[in-house]
mmCIF file of C-alpha atoms in Angstrom:
data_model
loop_
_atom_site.group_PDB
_atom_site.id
_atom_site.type_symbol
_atom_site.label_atom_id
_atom_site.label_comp_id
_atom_site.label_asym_id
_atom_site.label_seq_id
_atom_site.Cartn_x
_atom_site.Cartn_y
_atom_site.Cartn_z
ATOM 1 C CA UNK A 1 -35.276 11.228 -8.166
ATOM 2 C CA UNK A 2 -31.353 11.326 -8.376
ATOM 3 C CA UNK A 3 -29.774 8.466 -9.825
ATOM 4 C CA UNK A 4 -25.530 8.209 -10.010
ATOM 5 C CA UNK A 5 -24.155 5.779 -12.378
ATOM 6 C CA UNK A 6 -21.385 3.425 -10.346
ATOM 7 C CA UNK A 7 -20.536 0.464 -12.570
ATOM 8 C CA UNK A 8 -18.299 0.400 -15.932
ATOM 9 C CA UNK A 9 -19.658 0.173 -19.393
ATOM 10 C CA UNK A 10 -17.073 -2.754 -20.928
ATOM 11 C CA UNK A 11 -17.688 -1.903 -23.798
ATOM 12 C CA UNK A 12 -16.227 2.055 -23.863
ATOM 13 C CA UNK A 13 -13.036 2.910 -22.268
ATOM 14 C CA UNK A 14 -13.796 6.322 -22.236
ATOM 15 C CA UNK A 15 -16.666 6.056 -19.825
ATOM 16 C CA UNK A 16 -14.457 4.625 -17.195
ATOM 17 C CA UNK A 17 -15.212 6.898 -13.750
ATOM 18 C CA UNK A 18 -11.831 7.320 -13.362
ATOM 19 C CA UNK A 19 -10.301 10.514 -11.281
ATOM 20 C CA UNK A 20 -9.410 13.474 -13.369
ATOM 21 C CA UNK A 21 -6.985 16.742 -12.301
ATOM 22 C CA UNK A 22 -7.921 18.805 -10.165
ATOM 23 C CA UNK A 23 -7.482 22.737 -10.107
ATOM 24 C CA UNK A 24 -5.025 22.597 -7.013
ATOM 25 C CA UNK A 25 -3.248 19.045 -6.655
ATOM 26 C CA UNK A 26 -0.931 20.185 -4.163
ATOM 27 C CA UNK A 27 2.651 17.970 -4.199
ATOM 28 C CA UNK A 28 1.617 14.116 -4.002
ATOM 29 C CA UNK A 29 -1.638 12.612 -5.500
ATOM 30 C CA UNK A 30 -2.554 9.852 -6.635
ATOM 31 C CA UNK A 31 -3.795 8.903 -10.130
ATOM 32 C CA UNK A 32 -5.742 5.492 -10.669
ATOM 33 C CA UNK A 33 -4.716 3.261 -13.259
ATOM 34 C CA UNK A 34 -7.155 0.431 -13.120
ATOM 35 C CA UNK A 35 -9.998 -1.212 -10.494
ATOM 36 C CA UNK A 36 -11.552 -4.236 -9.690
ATOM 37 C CA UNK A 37 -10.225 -7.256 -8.789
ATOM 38 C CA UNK A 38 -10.128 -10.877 -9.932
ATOM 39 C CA UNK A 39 -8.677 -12.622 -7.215
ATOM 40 C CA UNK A 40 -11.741 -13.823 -5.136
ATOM 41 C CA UNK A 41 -10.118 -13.867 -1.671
ATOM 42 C CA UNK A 42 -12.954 -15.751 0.047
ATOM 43 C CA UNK A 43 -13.244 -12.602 2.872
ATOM 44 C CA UNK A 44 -13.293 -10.016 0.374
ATOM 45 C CA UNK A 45 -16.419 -8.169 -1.418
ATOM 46 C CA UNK A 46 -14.677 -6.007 -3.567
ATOM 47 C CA UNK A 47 -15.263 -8.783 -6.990
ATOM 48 C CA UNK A 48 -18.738 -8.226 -6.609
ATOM 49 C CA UNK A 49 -19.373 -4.891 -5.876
ATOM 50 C CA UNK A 50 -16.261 -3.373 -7.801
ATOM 51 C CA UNK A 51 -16.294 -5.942 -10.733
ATOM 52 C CA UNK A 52 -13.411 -7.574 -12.480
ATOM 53 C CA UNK A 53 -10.651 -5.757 -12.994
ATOM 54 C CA UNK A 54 -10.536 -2.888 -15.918
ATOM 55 C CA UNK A 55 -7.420 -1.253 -16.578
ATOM 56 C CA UNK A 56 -6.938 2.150 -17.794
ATOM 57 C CA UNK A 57 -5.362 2.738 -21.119
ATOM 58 C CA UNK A 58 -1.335 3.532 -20.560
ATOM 59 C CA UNK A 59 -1.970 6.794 -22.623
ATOM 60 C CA UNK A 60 -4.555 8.264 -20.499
ATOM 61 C CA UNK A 61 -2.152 7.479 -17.500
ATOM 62 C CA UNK A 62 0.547 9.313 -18.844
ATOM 63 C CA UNK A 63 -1.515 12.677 -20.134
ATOM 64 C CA UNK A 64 -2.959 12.897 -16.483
ATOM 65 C CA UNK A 65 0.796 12.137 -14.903
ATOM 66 C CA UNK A 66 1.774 15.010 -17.246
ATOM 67 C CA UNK A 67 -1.171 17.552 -16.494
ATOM 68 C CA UNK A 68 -0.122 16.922 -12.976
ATOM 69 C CA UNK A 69 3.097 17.118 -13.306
ATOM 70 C CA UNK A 70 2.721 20.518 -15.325
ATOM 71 C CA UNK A 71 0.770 21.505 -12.146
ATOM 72 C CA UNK A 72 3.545 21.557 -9.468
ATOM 73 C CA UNK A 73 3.136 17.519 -8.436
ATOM 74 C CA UNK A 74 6.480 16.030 -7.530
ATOM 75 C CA UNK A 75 4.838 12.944 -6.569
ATOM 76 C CA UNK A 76 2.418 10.085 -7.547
ATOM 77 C CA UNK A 77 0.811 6.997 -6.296
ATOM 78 C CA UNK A 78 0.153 4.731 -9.061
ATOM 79 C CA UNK A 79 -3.887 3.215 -7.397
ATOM 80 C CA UNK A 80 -5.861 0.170 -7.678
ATOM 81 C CA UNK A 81 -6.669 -2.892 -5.695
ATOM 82 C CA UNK A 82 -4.272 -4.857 -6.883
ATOM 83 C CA UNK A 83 -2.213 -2.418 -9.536
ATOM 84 C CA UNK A 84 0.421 -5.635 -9.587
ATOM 85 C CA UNK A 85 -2.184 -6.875 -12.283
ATOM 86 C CA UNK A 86 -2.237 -3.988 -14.823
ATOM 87 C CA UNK A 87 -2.702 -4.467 -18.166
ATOM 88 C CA UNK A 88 -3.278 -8.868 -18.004
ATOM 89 C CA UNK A 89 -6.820 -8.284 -19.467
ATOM 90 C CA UNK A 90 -6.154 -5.333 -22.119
ATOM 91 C CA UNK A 91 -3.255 -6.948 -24.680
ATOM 92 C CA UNK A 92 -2.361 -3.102 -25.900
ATOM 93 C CA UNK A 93 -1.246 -2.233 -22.587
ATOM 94 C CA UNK A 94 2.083 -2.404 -20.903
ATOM 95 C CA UNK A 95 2.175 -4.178 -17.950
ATOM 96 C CA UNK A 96 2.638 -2.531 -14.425
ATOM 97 C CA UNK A 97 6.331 -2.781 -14.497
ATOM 98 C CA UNK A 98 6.384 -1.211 -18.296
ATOM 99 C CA UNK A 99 3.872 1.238 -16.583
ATOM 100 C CA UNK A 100 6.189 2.336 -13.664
ATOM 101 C CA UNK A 101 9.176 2.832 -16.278
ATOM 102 C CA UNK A 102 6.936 5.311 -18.781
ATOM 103 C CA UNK A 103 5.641 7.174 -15.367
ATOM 104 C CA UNK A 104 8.942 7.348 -13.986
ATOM 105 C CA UNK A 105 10.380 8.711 -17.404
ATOM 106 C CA UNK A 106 8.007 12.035 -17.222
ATOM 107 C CA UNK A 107 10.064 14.874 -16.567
ATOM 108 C CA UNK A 108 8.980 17.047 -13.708
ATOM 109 C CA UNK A 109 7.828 14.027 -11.573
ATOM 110 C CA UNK A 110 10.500 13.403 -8.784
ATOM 111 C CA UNK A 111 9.428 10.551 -6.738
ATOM 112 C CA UNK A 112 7.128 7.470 -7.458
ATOM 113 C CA UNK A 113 4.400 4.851 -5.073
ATOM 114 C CA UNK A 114 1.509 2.389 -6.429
ATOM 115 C CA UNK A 115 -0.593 0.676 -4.092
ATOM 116 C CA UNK A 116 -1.808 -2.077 -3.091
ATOM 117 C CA UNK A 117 0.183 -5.191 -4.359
ATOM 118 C CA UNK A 118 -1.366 -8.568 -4.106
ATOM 119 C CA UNK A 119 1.484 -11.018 -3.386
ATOM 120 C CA UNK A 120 0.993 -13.417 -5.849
ATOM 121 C CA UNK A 121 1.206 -11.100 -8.003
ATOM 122 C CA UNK A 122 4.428 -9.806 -7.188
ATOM 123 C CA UNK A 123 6.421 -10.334 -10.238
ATOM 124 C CA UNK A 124 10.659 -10.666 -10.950
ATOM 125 C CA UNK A 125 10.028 -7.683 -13.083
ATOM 126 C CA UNK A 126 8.436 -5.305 -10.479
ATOM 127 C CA UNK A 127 10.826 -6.453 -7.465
ATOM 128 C CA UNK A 128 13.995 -5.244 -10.107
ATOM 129 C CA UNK A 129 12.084 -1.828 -10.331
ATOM 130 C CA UNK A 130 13.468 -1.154 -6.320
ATOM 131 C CA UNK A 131 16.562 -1.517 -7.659
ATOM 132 C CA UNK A 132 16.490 0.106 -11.207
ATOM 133 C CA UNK A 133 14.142 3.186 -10.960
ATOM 134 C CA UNK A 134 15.683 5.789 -8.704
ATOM 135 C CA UNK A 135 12.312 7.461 -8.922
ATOM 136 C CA UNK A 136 10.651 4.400 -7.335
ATOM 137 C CA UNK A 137 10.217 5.364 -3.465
ATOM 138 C CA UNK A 138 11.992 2.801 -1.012
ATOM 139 C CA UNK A 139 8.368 1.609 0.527
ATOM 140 C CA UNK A 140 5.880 -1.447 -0.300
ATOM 141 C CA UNK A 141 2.356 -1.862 1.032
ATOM 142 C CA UNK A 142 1.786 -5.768 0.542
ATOM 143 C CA UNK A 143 -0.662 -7.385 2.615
ATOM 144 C CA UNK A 144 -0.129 -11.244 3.777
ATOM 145 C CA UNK A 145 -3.472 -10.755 5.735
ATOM 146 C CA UNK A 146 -2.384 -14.067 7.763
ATOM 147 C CA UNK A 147 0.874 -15.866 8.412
ATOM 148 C CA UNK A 148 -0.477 -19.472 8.877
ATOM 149 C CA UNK A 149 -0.809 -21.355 5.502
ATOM 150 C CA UNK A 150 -3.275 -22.959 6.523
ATOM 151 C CA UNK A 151 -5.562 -19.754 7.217
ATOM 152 C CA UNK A 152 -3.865 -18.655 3.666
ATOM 153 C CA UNK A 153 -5.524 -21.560 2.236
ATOM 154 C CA UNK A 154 -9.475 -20.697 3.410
ATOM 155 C CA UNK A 155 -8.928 -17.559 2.588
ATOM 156 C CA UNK A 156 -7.576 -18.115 -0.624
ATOM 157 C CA UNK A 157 -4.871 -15.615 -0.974
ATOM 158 C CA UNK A 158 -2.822 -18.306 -3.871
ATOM 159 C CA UNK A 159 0.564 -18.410 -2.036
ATOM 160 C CA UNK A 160 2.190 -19.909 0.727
ATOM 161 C CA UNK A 161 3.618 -18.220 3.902
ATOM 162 C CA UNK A 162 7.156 -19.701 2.402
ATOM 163 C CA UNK A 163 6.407 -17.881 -0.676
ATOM 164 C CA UNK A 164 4.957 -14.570 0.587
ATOM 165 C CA UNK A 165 8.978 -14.669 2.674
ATOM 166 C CA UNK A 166 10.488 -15.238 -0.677
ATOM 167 C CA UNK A 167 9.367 -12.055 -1.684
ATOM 168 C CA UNK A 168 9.835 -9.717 0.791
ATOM 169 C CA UNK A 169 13.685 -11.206 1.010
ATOM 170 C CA UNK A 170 13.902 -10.578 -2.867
ATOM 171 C CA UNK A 171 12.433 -6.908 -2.019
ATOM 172 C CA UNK A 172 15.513 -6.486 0.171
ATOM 173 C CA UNK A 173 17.876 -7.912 -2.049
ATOM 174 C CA UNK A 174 16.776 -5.066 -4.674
ATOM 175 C CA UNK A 175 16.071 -2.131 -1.893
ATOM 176 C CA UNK A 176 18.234 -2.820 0.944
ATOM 177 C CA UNK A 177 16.467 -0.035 2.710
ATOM 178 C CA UNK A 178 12.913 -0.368 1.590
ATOM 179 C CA UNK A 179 10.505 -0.142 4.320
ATOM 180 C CA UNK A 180 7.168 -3.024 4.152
ATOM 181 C CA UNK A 181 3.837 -2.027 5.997
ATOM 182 C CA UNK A 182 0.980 -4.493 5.381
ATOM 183 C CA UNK A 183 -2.634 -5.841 6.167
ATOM 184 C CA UNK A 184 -3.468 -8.471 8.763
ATOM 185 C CA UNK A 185 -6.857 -9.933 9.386
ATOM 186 C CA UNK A 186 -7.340 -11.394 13.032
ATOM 187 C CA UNK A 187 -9.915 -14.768 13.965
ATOM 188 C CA UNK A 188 -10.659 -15.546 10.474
ATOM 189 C CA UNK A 189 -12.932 -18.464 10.856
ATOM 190 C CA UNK A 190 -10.886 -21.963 11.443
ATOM 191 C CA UNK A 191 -7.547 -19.332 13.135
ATOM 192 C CA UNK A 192 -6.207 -21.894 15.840
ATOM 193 C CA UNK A 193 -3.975 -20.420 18.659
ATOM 194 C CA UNK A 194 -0.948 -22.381 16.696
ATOM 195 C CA UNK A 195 -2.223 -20.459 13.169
ATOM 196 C CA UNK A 196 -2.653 -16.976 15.072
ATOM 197 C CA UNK A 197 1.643 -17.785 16.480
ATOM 198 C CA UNK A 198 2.383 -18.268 13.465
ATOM 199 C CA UNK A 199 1.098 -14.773 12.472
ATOM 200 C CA UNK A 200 3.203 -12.992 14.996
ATOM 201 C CA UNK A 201 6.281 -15.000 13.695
ATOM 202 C CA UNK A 202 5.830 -13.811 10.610
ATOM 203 C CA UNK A 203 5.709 -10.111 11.631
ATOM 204 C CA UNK A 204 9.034 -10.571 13.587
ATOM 205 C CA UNK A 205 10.495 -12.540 10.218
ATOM 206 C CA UNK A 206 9.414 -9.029 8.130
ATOM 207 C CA UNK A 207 9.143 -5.851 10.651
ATOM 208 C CA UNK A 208 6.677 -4.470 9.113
ATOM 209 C CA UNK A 209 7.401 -0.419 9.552
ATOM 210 C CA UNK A 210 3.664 -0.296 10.173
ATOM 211 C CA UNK A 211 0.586 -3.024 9.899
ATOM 212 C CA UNK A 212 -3.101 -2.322 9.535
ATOM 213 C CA UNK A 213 -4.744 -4.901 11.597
ATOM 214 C CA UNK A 214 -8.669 -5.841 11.357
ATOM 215 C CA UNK A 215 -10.674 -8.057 13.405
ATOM 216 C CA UNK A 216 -12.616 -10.710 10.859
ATOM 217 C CA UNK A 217 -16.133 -9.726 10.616
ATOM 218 C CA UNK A 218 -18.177 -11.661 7.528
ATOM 219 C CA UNK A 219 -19.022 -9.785 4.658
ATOM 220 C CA UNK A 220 -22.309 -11.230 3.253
ATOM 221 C CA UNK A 221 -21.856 -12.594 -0.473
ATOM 222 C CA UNK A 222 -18.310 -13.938 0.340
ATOM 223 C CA UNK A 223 -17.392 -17.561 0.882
ATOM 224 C CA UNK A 224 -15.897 -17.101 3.694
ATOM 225 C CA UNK A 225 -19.422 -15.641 5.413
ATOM 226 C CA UNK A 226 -20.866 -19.218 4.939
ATOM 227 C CA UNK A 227 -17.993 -20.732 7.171
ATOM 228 C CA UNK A 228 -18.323 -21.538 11.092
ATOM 229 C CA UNK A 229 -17.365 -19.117 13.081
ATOM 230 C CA UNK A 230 -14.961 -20.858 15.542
ATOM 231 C CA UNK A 231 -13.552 -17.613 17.740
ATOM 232 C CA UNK A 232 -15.603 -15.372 20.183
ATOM 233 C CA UNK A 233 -15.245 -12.085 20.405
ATOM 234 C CA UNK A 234 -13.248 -12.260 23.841
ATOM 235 C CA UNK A 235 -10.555 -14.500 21.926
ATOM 236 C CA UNK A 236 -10.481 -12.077 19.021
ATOM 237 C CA UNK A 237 -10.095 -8.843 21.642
ATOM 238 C CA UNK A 238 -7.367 -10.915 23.100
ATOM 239 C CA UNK A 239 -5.454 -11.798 19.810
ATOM 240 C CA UNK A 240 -6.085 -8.178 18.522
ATOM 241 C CA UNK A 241 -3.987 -6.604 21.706
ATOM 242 C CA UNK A 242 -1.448 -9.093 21.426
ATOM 243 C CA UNK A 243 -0.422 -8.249 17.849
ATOM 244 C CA UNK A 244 -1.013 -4.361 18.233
ATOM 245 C CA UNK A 245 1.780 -4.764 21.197
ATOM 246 C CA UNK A 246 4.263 -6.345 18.912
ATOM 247 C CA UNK A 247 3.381 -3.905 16.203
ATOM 248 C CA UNK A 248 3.731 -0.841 18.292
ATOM 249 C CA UNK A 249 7.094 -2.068 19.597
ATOM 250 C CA UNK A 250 8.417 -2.654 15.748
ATOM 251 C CA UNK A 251 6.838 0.209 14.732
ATOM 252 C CA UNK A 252 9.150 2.173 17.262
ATOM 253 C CA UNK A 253 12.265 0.615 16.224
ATOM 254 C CA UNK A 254 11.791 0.978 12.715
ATOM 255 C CA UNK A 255 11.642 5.104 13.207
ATOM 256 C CA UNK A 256 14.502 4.372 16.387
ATOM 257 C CA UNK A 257 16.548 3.281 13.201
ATOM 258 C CA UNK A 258 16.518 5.928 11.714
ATOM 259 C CA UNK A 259 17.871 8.319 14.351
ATOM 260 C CA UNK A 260 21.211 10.546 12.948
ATOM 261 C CA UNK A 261 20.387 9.430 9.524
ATOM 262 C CA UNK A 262 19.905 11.695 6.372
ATOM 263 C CA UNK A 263 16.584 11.792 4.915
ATOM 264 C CA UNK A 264 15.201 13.450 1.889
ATOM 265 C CA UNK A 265 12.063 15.036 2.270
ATOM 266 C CA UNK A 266 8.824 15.801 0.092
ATOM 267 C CA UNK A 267 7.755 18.536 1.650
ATOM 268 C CA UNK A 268 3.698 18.570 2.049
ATOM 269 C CA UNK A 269 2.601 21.112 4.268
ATOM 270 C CA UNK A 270 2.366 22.406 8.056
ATOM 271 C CA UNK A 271 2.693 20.284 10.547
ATOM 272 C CA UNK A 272 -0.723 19.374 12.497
ATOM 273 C CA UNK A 273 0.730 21.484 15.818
ATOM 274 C CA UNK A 274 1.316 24.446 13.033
ATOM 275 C CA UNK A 275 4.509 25.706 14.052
ATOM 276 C CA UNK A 276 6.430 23.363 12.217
ATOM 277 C CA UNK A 277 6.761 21.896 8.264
ATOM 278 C CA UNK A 278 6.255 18.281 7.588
ATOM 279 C CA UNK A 279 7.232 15.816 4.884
ATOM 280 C CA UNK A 280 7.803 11.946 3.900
ATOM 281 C CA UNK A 281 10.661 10.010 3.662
ATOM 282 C CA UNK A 282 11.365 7.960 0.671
ATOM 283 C CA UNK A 283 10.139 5.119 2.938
ATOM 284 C CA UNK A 284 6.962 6.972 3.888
ATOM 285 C CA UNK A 285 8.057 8.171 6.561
ATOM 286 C CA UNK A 286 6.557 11.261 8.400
ATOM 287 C CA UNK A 287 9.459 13.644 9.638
ATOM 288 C CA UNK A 288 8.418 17.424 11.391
ATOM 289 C CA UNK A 289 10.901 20.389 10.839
ATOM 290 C CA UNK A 290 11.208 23.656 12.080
ATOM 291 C CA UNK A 291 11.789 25.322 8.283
ATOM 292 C CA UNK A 292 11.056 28.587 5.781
ATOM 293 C CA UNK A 293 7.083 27.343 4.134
ATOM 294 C CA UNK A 294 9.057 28.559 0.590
ATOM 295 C CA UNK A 295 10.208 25.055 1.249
ATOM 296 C CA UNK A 296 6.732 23.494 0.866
ATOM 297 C CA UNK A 297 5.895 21.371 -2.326
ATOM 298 C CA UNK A 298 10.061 20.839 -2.455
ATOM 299 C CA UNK A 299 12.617 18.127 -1.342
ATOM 300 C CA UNK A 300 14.804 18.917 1.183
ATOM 301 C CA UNK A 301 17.466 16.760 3.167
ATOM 302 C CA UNK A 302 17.204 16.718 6.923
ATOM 303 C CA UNK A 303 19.105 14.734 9.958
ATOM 304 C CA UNK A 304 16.566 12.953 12.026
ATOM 305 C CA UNK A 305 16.732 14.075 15.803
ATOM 306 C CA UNK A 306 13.718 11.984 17.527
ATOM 307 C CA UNK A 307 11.970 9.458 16.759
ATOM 308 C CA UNK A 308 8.624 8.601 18.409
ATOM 309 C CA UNK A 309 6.153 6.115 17.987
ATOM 310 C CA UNK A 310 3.931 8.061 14.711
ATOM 311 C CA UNK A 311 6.392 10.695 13.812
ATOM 312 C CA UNK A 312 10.040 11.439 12.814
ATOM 313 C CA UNK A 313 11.699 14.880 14.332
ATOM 314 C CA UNK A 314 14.481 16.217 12.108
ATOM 315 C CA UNK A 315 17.366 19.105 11.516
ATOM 316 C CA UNK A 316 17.412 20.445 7.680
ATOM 317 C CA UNK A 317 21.056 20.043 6.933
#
């Protein structure tokens, strides 16, 4: 009988399961600094299954960062569920926006992500990174899962739609250019048609450059499983094509925007066709090439030449 050990032992750091180097990183990877979550959205399993969150001593951060770094990486994603809360339960830790500036200061390392940011947690301090870290990549994955406060309120995300606006215009006073992509869940129990309009508004008040989109389904264990379920699955279909319309239209201008601009590439690999090099803009971007592969695992500035609905086509200058 094979048994795997899945949960954390609180009482030794060191036998946190968190990922360690690999032989052959490639250019971008991510590195976990803490998981769990203590936020208790009323949707969301991921308290009880994942725990409360753990963060991962700053030191061990760093040494991986470096081993990584030593290993050709120009680029990491600082992980967790919500990494805006690192370090509030460990009192020898930095917290994430301390983090960001010791990551950003190892040499070698050349551009800089963390994911995902829970909105409430969104501090002063991490908005001024945008504008203070030049390291710190021009793109934000925050999640407002619903733009009605009232659906805010049942699912019990702890702002306000006025609030989660406050942000993302504070975001853009920092990073002019920074690009937002986010989460949105669709017939949560209790969504009128008024709640569900004032959804889409809120995606035309931020563009999102891209929005994952999920029809509600209860998760058994969660508050939100023991609520009526007021929508049928026709209305949800319906709601679901509306917003992926409006999303695939924004989507489209956002890389439309783009067109004759310069844009520095991390270059990742070949292209999925294979005839061409690919790499990510600052804002996360995709943008295809026609280039030497000596260029892979470098940056490299291109013009972009077409933009289409998934992809970026560029010129290097």
């Amino acid at each position: 009988e094979r048994r795997v050990e899945v949960g954390f032992a609180e009482d030794d750091t060191s036998r946190l399961l968190f990922p360690q180097v690999a032989d052959a990183p490639g250019v971008a990877r991510f590195v976990t600094v803490m998981q769990g979550c203590d936020n208790y959205c009323s949707y969301c399993i991921v308290p009880y299954v994942r725990g409360r969150e753990i963060s991962r001593p700053a030191a061990a951060i760093l040494e991986e960062v470096r081993s990584l770094a030593a290993r050709g990486v120009k680029e990491v994603t600082l992980l967790g569920q919500n990494v805006n809360s690192y370090g509030r339960q460990a009192e020898t830790e930095p917290d994430f926006p301390a983090l960001l500036r010791q990551v950003a200061a190892v040499d070698r390392i050349e551009r800089l992500r963390f994911t995902t940011s829970h909105p409430r947690d969104l501090s002063p301090n991490l908005i001024a990174c945008f504008a203070e870290l030049p390291k710190l990549c021009g793109h934000i994955h925050l999640p407002p899962q619903a733009g009605s406060n009232a659906v805010l309120a049942r699912m019990n995300r702890g702002y306000s739609r006025e609030e989660y606006l406050a942000k993302i215009a504070a975001l853009r006073a920092a990073r002019p250019d920074l690009l937002i992509t986010g989460d949105m869940i669709i017939g949560f129990p209790g969504e009128t048609e008024a709640d569900f309009a004032q959804t889409l508004a809120l995606m035309e008040a931020v563009r999102y450059a891209d929005l994952f989109y999920f029809v509600y389904s209860a998760r058994p264990g969660t508050k939100a499983a023991e609520f009526p379920e007021l929508l049928d699955a026709g209305e949800k279909q319906a709601r679901l094509e509306r917003l992926q319309t409006l999303q695939r239209q924004m989507t489209l201008e956002c890389n439309q925007a783009l067109l004759g601009t310069h844009q520095e590439l991390l270059v990742e690999g070949m292209s999925r066709r294979g005839d061409q090099l690919y790499g990510r803009t600052s804002g996360n971007r995709v943008v295809n090439f026609t280039g030497d592969p000596a260029l892979i695992g470098g940056l490299v500035t291109v013009t972009v030449t077409e933009a289409f609905q998934n992809s970026l086509q560029g010129a290097v200058l």
